[in-house]
């Protein structure tokens, strides 16, 4: 979420703080140690937990100290040029560690590994391993090869791999909330987007393995799961024997039934795929959170067509109306791209008016960054000057800050059910938690409540990103 600072710089810092560079920190005794940093979307963070599990099975222990690790891994993102620049900067840092500790291996995982493949080894001399998102089972093997002095590369994409049988090692976790990956890849081909190239074809994970993972998490004390995919609403899994098809609405219901005290969230929804069935299921189960991340990208129909989003302005607006009709207290958030190829000022204005219409509780906002190999890079000229892109983005951010502020102000006086996630960052006298609408709520401790408990909090004050309140 974004802070009150309306400047681009302030918001960018927030994104960096929130999305980048989480480090696993559980120390353990073991012959060899690995250190892993993750960048990019939640899927990447979830993948790092799968990688950690695979390496643990192979006898590697995690460490948070890269100086004492035998294997440094970086799970990378290619979504915008800036994301890739960050990765290259980190590689310079790892280089120094390698100088002090010869023999330490450096591995690049994830989307940038997939995009650049072998080229990575030519561009970055210090890299020993390049492993794409579908090749993590091969990691112990590749590490073995690299230890022998061979460069280890596996960037094969798969049509089947979902890592369904791997139990993620939740090292960076608060013990209360967890991600469950339910599908991989994306078949959508939005013209600006590199994901279909780095993550391959869309495939859905065995529904029963998803339910089993949710049940296991509940039994271990977790109280919230987020079902993850690039496009969760197109989840579709067929039982190999009964041939019964499980849709996303079915899966949501199956996970909601694990336990009424296990909250269920999901991300991301593509506007074209979210069905009334999903909305009715959300309405019918109290533990499915009333929050939908529904990225619009642009509010203008011509730009949406160029983006290959397959919906137009009217269609998106109807979807938003439908959500508020079926789930009146639902919060909707979004992603916006400023300055896509050929976007005019009037078309940019339509993004702003869409934001007012949809009343987003929050948004991730970017300016367009051309990605090599995408449809847009091949077909359209990246013709909006950088200053114009940045100015339009500023306008989007400024407006979203106002809308988020109003959204939160409207919560003052309301009482919400909040799942306590732990102590607030600022003070050990306060708890933090989220309401169903995914807003962070801060309130003074009272009684003997603890992380993982549900409490009711009445909101007394609000900024654009946080609600403050008291226990009732
Ligand atoms: N699957 C999700 C989005 C994944 S990428 C969806 O379809 O909504 C996350 C966000 O990054 C996108 O929603 C988009 O707003 C942004 N993004 C993707 N490619 C981009 C690019 N080339 N330049 C700027 N922003 C981009
Ligand atoms: Fe990218 Fe579009 Fe797929 Fe999202 S739906 S990952 S934006 S191609
Ligand atoms: Fe980035 Fe890959 Fe996710 S490009 S946003 S890490 S799917």
Coordinates of C-alpha atoms and ligand atoms in Angstrom, one line a residue:
X1 CA 0.0 0.0 0.0
X2 CA 1.0 3.6 -0.4
X3 CA 1.8 6.2 2.1
X4 CA 0.6 9.7 2.4
X5 CA 3.5 11.2 0.5
X6 CA 2.1 12.3 -2.9
X7 CA 5.5 12.5 -4.5
X8 CA 6.6 9.9 -7.0
X9 CA 9.7 9.3 -5.1
X10 CA 7.9 8.6 -1.8
X11 CA 5.6 6.1 -3.4
X12 CA 8.4 4.4 -5.3
X13 CA 10.3 3.9 -2.1
X14 CA 7.2 2.3 -0.6
X15 CA 7.0 -0.1 -3.5
X16 CA 10.6 -1.0 -3.1
X17 CA 10.2 -1.6 0.6
X18 CA 7.2 -3.7 0.1
X19 CA 8.0 -5.7 -2.9
X20 CA 11.7 -6.2 -3.0
X21 CA 14.5 -8.0 -1.4
X22 CA 12.9 -10.1 1.3
X23 CA 15.5 -12.3 2.8
X24 CA 14.9 -15.7 4.4
X25 CA 16.3 -15.6 7.9
X26 CA 15.9 -18.9 9.7
X27 CA 19.4 -19.9 10.8
X28 CA 20.2 -23.6 10.9
X29 CA 23.1 -25.9 11.3
X30 CA 24.1 -27.7 8.2
X31 CA 27.0 -28.7 6.1
X32 CA 26.3 -26.1 3.3
X33 CA 24.3 -22.9 3.5
X34 CA 22.3 -21.0 1.0
X35 CA 21.1 -17.5 1.0
X36 CA 18.1 -16.3 -1.1
X37 CA 16.7 -12.9 -2.1
X38 CA 13.4 -12.5 -3.9
X39 CA 12.2 -9.7 -6.2
X40 CA 9.0 -9.2 -8.1
X41 CA 5.5 -10.5 -7.6
X42 CA 4.1 -12.8 -4.8
X43 CA 4.5 -15.7 -7.2
X44 CA 8.2 -15.3 -7.0
X45 CA 8.2 -15.1 -3.2
X46 CA 6.1 -18.3 -3.2
X47 CA 8.6 -19.9 -5.6
X48 CA 11.5 -19.1 -3.3
X49 CA 9.8 -21.1 -0.6
X50 CA 9.6 -24.1 -3.0
X51 CA 13.3 -23.6 -3.9
X52 CA 14.2 -23.5 -0.2
X53 CA 12.3 -26.7 0.3
X54 CA 14.1 -28.5 -2.6
X55 CA 17.5 -27.3 -1.3
X56 CA 16.7 -28.4 2.2
X57 CA 15.9 -31.9 1.0
X58 CA 19.3 -31.8 -0.7
X59 CA 21.0 -31.0 2.6
X60 CA 21.4 -27.3 2.3
X61 CA 20.5 -25.1 5.3
X62 CA 19.2 -21.6 4.9
X63 CA 21.1 -18.6 6.2
X64 CA 20.3 -14.9 6.3
X65 CA 24.0 -14.0 6.2
X66 CA 25.2 -14.0 2.6
X67 CA 28.8 -13.6 3.9
X68 CA 28.8 -17.1 5.2
X69 CA 26.8 -18.8 2.5
X70 CA 28.1 -21.3 0.0
X71 CA 25.3 -20.6 -2.5
X72 CA 23.8 -17.1 -3.1
X73 CA 20.5 -17.2 -5.0
X74 CA 18.5 -14.3 -6.4
X75 CA 15.0 -14.9 -7.6
X76 CA 14.5 -12.2 -10.3
X77 CA 11.8 -10.2 -12.0
X78 CA 11.7 -8.9 -15.6
X79 CA 8.4 -7.0 -15.5
X80 CA 10.0 -3.5 -16.0
X81 CA 13.5 -2.4 -16.9
X82 CA 14.0 -1.0 -13.4
X83 CA 13.4 -4.5 -11.8
X84 CA 16.2 -5.9 -13.9
X85 CA 18.5 -3.0 -13.1
X86 CA 18.0 -3.8 -9.4
X87 CA 19.0 -7.4 -9.9
X88 CA 22.2 -6.3 -11.7
X89 CA 23.1 -4.0 -8.8
X90 CA 22.7 -6.8 -6.4
X91 CA 24.9 -9.0 -8.5
X92 CA 27.7 -6.4 -8.0
X93 CA 27.2 -6.8 -4.2
X94 CA 27.4 -10.6 -4.5
X95 CA 30.6 -10.2 -6.5
X96 CA 32.3 -8.7 -3.4
X97 CA 31.2 -11.6 -1.2
X98 CA 32.7 -14.0 -3.8
X99 CA 36.0 -12.1 -3.6
X100 CA 36.2 -12.7 0.1
X101 CA 34.9 -16.2 0.0
X102 CA 36.1 -18.0 -3.2
X103 CA 34.1 -21.0 -4.0
X104 CA 30.8 -19.3 -3.2
X105 CA 28.3 -20.0 -6.0
X106 CA 25.9 -17.4 -7.4
X107 CA 22.7 -18.5 -9.0
X108 CA 20.1 -16.4 -10.9
X109 CA 16.5 -17.8 -10.7
X110 CA 13.2 -16.7 -12.0
X111 CA 11.9 -14.5 -14.8
X112 CA 15.2 -12.7 -15.7
X113 CA 17.0 -16.1 -15.9
X114 CA 14.3 -17.3 -18.2
X115 CA 14.3 -14.2 -20.4
X116 CA 18.1 -14.0 -20.8
X117 CA 19.0 -17.7 -20.6
X118 CA 22.6 -18.4 -21.5
X119 CA 23.1 -14.8 -22.4
X120 CA 23.2 -14.2 -18.7
X121 CA 26.5 -16.1 -18.4
X122 CA 28.1 -13.9 -21.1
X123 CA 26.8 -10.7 -19.6
X124 CA 27.5 -11.5 -15.9
X125 CA 30.8 -13.3 -15.4
X126 CA 30.2 -14.0 -11.7
X127 CA 27.0 -16.0 -12.3
X128 CA 27.4 -19.8 -12.0
X129 CA 23.8 -20.9 -12.3
X130 CA 20.9 -19.8 -14.4
X131 CA 17.6 -21.5 -13.5
X132 CA 14.2 -20.8 -14.9
X133 CA 10.9 -21.0 -13.0
X134 CA 10.0 -24.5 -14.1
X135 CA 13.4 -26.0 -13.5
X136 CA 13.8 -25.8 -9.7
X137 CA 13.7 -29.6 -9.2
X138 CA 16.9 -29.7 -11.1
X139 CA 18.6 -27.2 -8.7
X140 CA 20.6 -29.8 -6.6
X141 CA 21.9 -31.3 -9.8
X142 CA 22.9 -28.0 -11.3
X143 CA 24.5 -26.9 -8.0
X144 CA 26.5 -30.2 -8.2
X145 CA 27.7 -29.3 -11.7
X146 CA 28.6 -25.8 -10.7
X147 CA 30.7 -27.2 -7.8
X148 CA 32.6 -29.1 -10.3
X149 CA 33.3 -25.9 -12.2
X150 CA 30.7 -26.3 -14.9
X151 CA 28.1 -23.5 -15.4
X152 CA 24.7 -24.9 -14.6
X153 CA 21.8 -23.8 -16.9
X154 CA 18.3 -25.1 -17.1
X155 CA 15.6 -22.8 -18.5
X156 CA 13.2 -25.3 -19.9
X157 CA 9.6 -24.3 -19.5
X158 CA 7.1 -27.0 -18.8
X159 CA 3.4 -27.6 -19.6
X160 CA 2.9 -29.7 -16.5
X161 CA 5.1 -28.5 -13.6
X162 CA 3.1 -27.1 -10.7
X163 CA 5.3 -28.3 -7.8
X164 CA 2.1 -29.7 -6.4
X165 CA 3.9 -32.3 -4.2
X166 CA 6.4 -29.9 -2.7
X167 CA 5.8 -28.6 0.7
X168 CA 7.1 -25.0 0.7
X169 CA 9.6 -24.0 3.4
X170 CA 8.0 -21.0 5.0
X171 CA 11.1 -19.4 6.4
X172 CA 10.3 -15.7 6.1
X173 CA 6.8 -16.2 7.5
X174 CA 4.9 -14.6 10.4
X175 CA 3.2 -18.0 11.1
X176 CA -0.3 -16.5 10.5
X177 CA -0.5 -15.8 6.7
X178 CA 0.8 -17.8 3.8
X179 CA 0.7 -18.0 0.0
X180 CA -0.5 -21.0 -1.9
X181 CA 0.4 -21.1 -5.5
X182 CA -2.6 -22.6 -7.4
X183 CA -1.5 -22.2 -11.0
X184 CA 1.6 -21.2 -13.1
X185 CA 2.2 -19.4 -16.3
X186 CA -0.1 -17.1 -18.3
X187 CA -1.9 -17.6 -21.7
X188 CA -3.2 -14.0 -22.0
X189 CA -0.6 -12.2 -24.1
X190 CA -1.2 -8.6 -22.9
X191 CA 0.9 -6.7 -25.4
X192 CA 3.1 -4.9 -22.8
X193 CA 3.8 -8.0 -20.7
X194 CA 6.8 -10.2 -20.5
X195 CA 5.2 -12.8 -18.1
X196 CA 3.9 -15.2 -20.8
X197 CA 7.5 -15.5 -22.1
X198 CA 9.2 -15.9 -18.7
X199 CA 6.6 -18.2 -17.1
X200 CA 5.3 -20.2 -20.0
X201 CA 1.9 -21.7 -20.6
X202 CA -0.9 -21.6 -18.1
X203 CA -1.5 -24.7 -16.0
X204 CA -3.6 -25.4 -12.9
X205 CA -2.5 -27.3 -9.9
X206 CA -4.3 -30.4 -8.5
X207 CA -7.2 -29.0 -6.5
X208 CA -6.8 -31.6 -3.7
X209 CA -3.2 -30.7 -3.2
X210 CA -4.2 -27.1 -2.8
X211 CA -6.8 -28.1 -0.2
X212 CA -4.3 -30.4 1.6
X213 CA -1.8 -27.5 1.8
X214 CA -4.4 -25.2 3.2
X215 CA -5.4 -27.8 5.8
X216 CA -1.8 -28.4 6.8
X217 CA -1.3 -24.6 7.2
X218 CA -4.4 -24.3 9.3
X219 CA -3.3 -27.2 11.5
X220 CA 0.1 -25.5 12.0
X221 CA -1.7 -22.3 13.3
X222 CA -1.9 -20.3 10.1
X223 CA -5.2 -18.3 9.8
X224 CA -5.0 -16.9 6.3
X225 CA -4.1 -18.2 2.9
X226 CA -3.7 -16.3 -0.4
X227 CA -4.3 -18.3 -3.5
X228 CA -1.8 -17.2 -6.1
X229 CA -1.7 -17.1 -9.9
X230 CA -1.2 -14.5 -12.7
X231 CA -4.9 -15.0 -13.6
X232 CA -6.6 -17.0 -10.8
X233 CA -10.0 -16.8 -12.4
X234 CA -9.0 -19.0 -15.3
X235 CA -8.1 -21.8 -12.9
X236 CA -9.4 -25.0 -14.3
X237 CA -8.4 -28.5 -13.1
X238 CA -9.8 -31.8 -14.2
X239 CA -9.9 -34.8 -12.0
X240 CA -8.0 -37.5 -13.9
X241 CA -10.4 -40.3 -12.9
X242 CA -13.9 -38.7 -12.5
X243 CA -13.1 -36.1 -15.2
X244 CA -14.9 -33.6 -13.0
X245 CA -13.8 -30.0 -13.6
X246 CA -12.9 -27.8 -10.7
X247 CA -13.3 -24.1 -11.6
X248 CA -11.9 -21.2 -9.5
X249 CA -15.3 -20.7 -7.8
X250 CA -15.3 -24.4 -6.9
X251 CA -11.7 -24.2 -5.6
X252 CA -12.5 -21.1 -3.5
X253 CA -15.3 -23.0 -1.9
X254 CA -13.2 -26.1 -1.2
X255 CA -10.6 -24.0 0.5
X256 CA -13.1 -21.9 2.4
X257 CA -14.5 -25.2 3.8
X258 CA -11.2 -26.2 5.3
X259 CA -12.2 -24.2 8.4
X260 CA -14.4 -21.1 9.1
X261 CA -11.4 -19.5 10.9
X262 CA -9.1 -19.8 7.9
X263 CA -9.4 -16.7 5.8
X264 CA -9.1 -17.0 2.1
X265 CA -7.7 -14.4 -0.3
X266 CA -6.6 -14.6 -3.9
X267 CA -4.6 -12.6 -6.5
X268 CA -4.7 -11.7 -9.3
X269 CA -8.1 -11.5 -11.0
X270 CA -8.2 -10.7 -14.7
X271 CA -11.4 -8.6 -15.3
X272 CA -12.4 -10.7 -18.3
X273 CA -12.4 -13.9 -16.3
X274 CA -13.9 -13.2 -12.9
X275 CA -17.4 -14.7 -12.9
X276 CA -20.6 -14.2 -11.0
X277 CA -20.0 -17.6 -9.6
X278 CA -16.9 -16.4 -7.9
X279 CA -18.7 -13.3 -6.6
X280 CA -21.5 -15.4 -5.2
X281 CA -19.1 -17.8 -3.5
X282 CA -17.3 -14.8 -2.0
X283 CA -20.6 -13.5 -0.7
X284 CA -21.7 -16.9 0.7
X285 CA -18.6 -17.6 2.7
X286 CA -17.7 -15.2 5.5
X287 CA -14.1 -16.3 5.5
X288 CA -13.5 -15.5 1.9
X289 CA -12.2 -11.9 2.1
X290 CA -14.2 -9.1 0.4
X291 CA -11.3 -7.8 -1.6
X292 CA -10.5 -8.1 -5.3
X293 CA -7.3 -7.0 -7.0
X294 CA -8.7 -6.2 -10.5
X295 CA -6.0 -4.4 -12.6
X296 CA -7.5 -2.1 -15.1
X297 CA -4.2 -0.9 -16.7
X298 CA -6.0 1.9 -18.7
X299 CA -9.4 3.5 -18.6
X300 CA -9.5 4.0 -22.3
X301 CA -11.0 1.5 -24.8
X302 CA -8.6 2.2 -27.6
X303 CA -5.5 1.8 -25.4
X304 CA -7.0 -1.3 -23.8
X305 CA -7.4 -2.8 -27.3
X306 CA -3.7 -2.0 -28.1
X307 CA -2.8 -3.6 -24.8
X308 CA -4.8 -6.7 -25.8
X309 CA -6.6 -6.8 -22.5
X310 CA -9.8 -8.1 -24.3
X311 CA -12.2 -5.8 -22.4
X312 CA -13.1 -2.2 -22.9
X313 CA -14.0 0.7 -20.6
X314 CA -17.7 -0.1 -20.5
X315 CA -17.2 -3.8 -19.9
X316 CA -14.8 -3.1 -17.0
X317 CA -17.2 -0.6 -15.5
X318 CA -20.0 -3.1 -15.6
X319 CA -17.8 -5.6 -13.9
X320 CA -17.1 -3.1 -11.1
X321 CA -20.8 -2.4 -10.8
X322 CA -21.5 -6.1 -10.6
X323 CA -19.0 -6.6 -7.8
X324 CA -20.4 -3.7 -5.7
X325 CA -23.9 -5.0 -6.4
X326 CA -23.2 -8.6 -5.1
X327 CA -20.7 -7.7 -2.4
X328 CA -21.5 -4.1 -1.4
X329 CA -18.6 -3.8 1.1
X330 CA -16.0 -5.3 -1.3
X331 CA -12.8 -3.3 -1.7
X332 CA -11.3 -3.3 -5.2
X333 CA -7.7 -2.4 -6.0
X334 CA -5.9 -2.0 -9.3
X335 CA -2.8 -1.7 -11.4
X336 CA -2.4 1.2 -13.9
X337 CA 0.2 1.9 -16.6
X338 CA 0.8 5.5 -17.6
X339 CA 2.0 6.4 -21.1
X340 CA 1.5 3.3 -23.1
X341 CA 2.3 3.6 -26.8
X342 CA 0.3 6.3 -28.5
X343 CA -1.7 7.2 -25.4
X344 CA -3.1 10.8 -25.8
X345 CA -3.9 13.3 -23.0
X346 CA -7.6 12.6 -23.3
X347 CA -7.0 8.9 -23.1
X348 CA -4.9 9.4 -20.0
X349 CA -7.8 11.5 -18.5
X350 CA -10.0 8.4 -19.0
X351 CA -7.7 6.4 -16.7
X352 CA -8.2 9.1 -14.1
X353 CA -11.9 9.1 -14.4
X354 CA -12.0 5.3 -14.2
X355 CA -10.1 5.5 -10.9
X356 CA -12.8 7.8 -9.6
X357 CA -15.5 5.6 -10.9
X358 CA -14.1 2.4 -9.4
X359 CA -13.1 4.0 -6.1
X360 CA -10.0 1.8 -5.7
X361 CA -8.9 1.2 -2.1
X362 CA -5.3 1.2 -3.4
X363 CA -3.3 0.7 -6.6
X364 CA 0.0 -0.2 -7.9
X365 CA 1.0 2.4 -10.5
X366 CA 3.7 2.3 -13.1
X367 CA 4.8 4.1 -16.3
X368 CA 5.2 2.0 -19.3
X369 CA 8.5 0.2 -19.7
X370 CA 9.1 -1.5 -23.1
X371 CA 10.1 -5.2 -22.7
X372 CA 12.1 -6.9 -25.5
X373 CA 10.2 -9.5 -27.3
X374 CA 6.7 -8.5 -26.2
X375 CA 3.9 -7.8 -28.7
X376 CA 4.0 -4.1 -28.0
X377 CA 7.8 -4.0 -28.5
X378 CA 7.4 -5.6 -31.9
X379 CA 4.3 -3.8 -33.1
X380 CA 4.2 -0.3 -31.6
X381 CA 6.6 2.5 -31.1
X382 CA 7.3 3.5 -27.5
X383 CA 6.6 7.1 -28.4
X384 CA 5.6 8.8 -25.2
X385 CA 8.5 10.8 -23.9
X386 CA 9.8 9.8 -20.4
X387 CA 8.9 13.2 -18.9
X388 CA 5.3 12.8 -20.1
X389 CA 5.0 9.3 -18.8
X390 CA 6.3 10.4 -15.4
X391 CA 4.0 13.4 -15.3
X392 CA 1.0 11.3 -16.1
X393 CA 2.1 8.8 -13.5
X394 CA 2.4 11.6 -10.9
X395 CA -1.2 12.6 -11.7
X396 CA -2.4 9.0 -11.3
X397 CA -0.5 8.6 -8.0
X398 CA -1.8 12.0 -6.7
X399 CA -5.4 11.1 -7.5
X400 CA -5.1 7.6 -6.1
X401 CA -3.7 9.0 -2.8
X402 CA -6.8 11.2 -2.5
X403 CA -9.2 8.3 -3.4
X404 CA -7.4 5.9 -0.9
X405 CA -7.6 8.6 1.7
X406 CA -11.4 9.1 1.2
X407 CA -11.9 5.3 1.1
X408 CA -10.2 5.0 4.5
X409 CA -11.9 8.1 6.0
X410 CA -15.2 6.5 5.1
X411 CA -14.2 3.6 7.5
X412 CA -14.1 5.8 10.5
X413 CA -16.8 4.8 13.0
X414 CA -17.1 1.3 11.4
X415 CA -16.2 -1.9 13.3
X416 CA -14.2 -4.5 11.5
X417 CA -13.3 -8.1 12.2
X418 CA -9.5 -8.1 12.2
X419 CA -7.0 -11.0 12.1
X420 CA -4.0 -10.1 14.3
X421 CA -0.8 -10.6 12.4
X422 CA 1.6 -9.4 15.2
X423 CA 3.0 -6.3 16.8
X424 CA 2.8 -3.0 14.8
X425 CA 6.1 -1.9 13.3
X426 CA 6.1 1.3 15.3
X427 CA 5.2 0.1 18.8
X428 CA 5.1 -3.2 20.7
X429 CA 2.1 -1.7 22.6
X430 CA 0.1 -1.9 19.4
X431 CA -1.1 -4.8 17.3
X432 CA -1.4 -4.8 13.5
X433 CA -3.8 -6.9 11.5
X434 CA -6.0 -6.7 8.4
X435 CA -9.7 -6.4 7.9
X436 CA -11.5 -8.4 5.2
X437 CA -11.0 -5.6 2.7
X438 CA -7.2 -6.0 3.2
X439 CA -6.7 -2.7 5.0
X440 CA -4.0 -2.6 7.7
X441 CA -5.5 -1.8 11.1
X442 CA -3.4 -0.7 14.1
X443 CA -4.8 -0.7 17.6
X444 CA -3.6 -0.8 21.2
X445 CA -3.2 -4.2 22.9
X446 CA -5.7 -5.1 25.5
X447 CA -6.5 -8.4 27.3
X448 CA -4.5 -11.5 26.3
X449 CA -5.1 -11.5 22.6
X450 CA -2.2 -12.8 20.4
X451 CA -1.2 -13.1 16.8
X452 CA -3.7 -15.4 15.0
X453 CA -6.7 -14.3 17.0
X454 CA -9.7 -12.6 15.5
X455 CA -10.8 -9.4 17.2
X456 CA -13.3 -6.6 16.5
X457 CA -11.9 -3.2 16.1
X458 CA -13.7 0.1 15.9
X459 CA -12.0 2.6 13.6
X460 CA -11.3 6.0 15.1
X461 CA -8.8 7.5 12.7
X462 CA -7.3 6.8 9.2
X463 CA -4.6 7.7 6.8
X464 CA -4.7 6.7 3.1
X465 CA -3.0 3.4 3.9
X466 CA -3.8 2.5 7.5
X467 CA -6.8 2.5 9.8
X468 CA -6.3 3.1 13.5
X469 CA -8.8 2.0 16.1
X470 CA -9.6 0.3 19.4
X471 CA -10.8 -3.1 20.5
X472 CA -14.5 -3.4 21.1
Ligands
LIG1 N1 -1.3 -11.0 -14.1 C1 -1.5 -9.7 -13.5 C2 -0.3 -8.7 -13.6 C3 1.0 -9.2 -13.5 S1 2.3 -8.0 -13.7 C4 -2.6 -9.1 -14.3 O1 -2.9 -9.5 -15.4 O2 -3.2 -8.1 -13.9 C5 1.9 -6.7 -12.5 C6 1.6 -5.4 -13.1 O3 2.8 -4.9 -13.7 C7 0.6 -5.4 -14.3 O4 -0.7 -5.4 -13.8 C8 0.9 -4.1 -15.0 O5 0.2 -3.0 -14.4 C9 2.4 -3.9 -14.7 N2 3.2 -4.1 -15.9 C10 3.4 -5.2 -16.6 N3 4.2 -5.0 -17.7 C11 4.5 -3.7 -17.6 C12 5.4 -2.9 -18.4 N4 5.9 -3.4 -19.5 N5 5.5 -1.6 -18.1 C13 4.9 -1.1 -17.0 N6 4.2 -1.9 -16.2 C14 4.0 -3.2 -16.5
LIG2 FE1 0.9 -10.3 -18.0 FE2 -1.6 -10.0 -19.0 FE3 -0.8 -12.4 -18.1 FE4 -1.2 -10.4 -16.4 S1 -2.7 -11.4 -17.7 S2 0.6 -11.8 -16.5 S3 -0.6 -8.6 -17.5 S4 0.0 -11.3 -19.9
LIG3 FE1 8.1 -10.3 -12.3 FE2 8.1 -12.7 -13.2 FE3 6.4 -11.9 -11.3 S1 8.4 -10.9 -14.4 S2 6.1 -9.8 -11.8 S3 8.5 -12.1 -11.1 S4 6.0 -13.4 -12.9

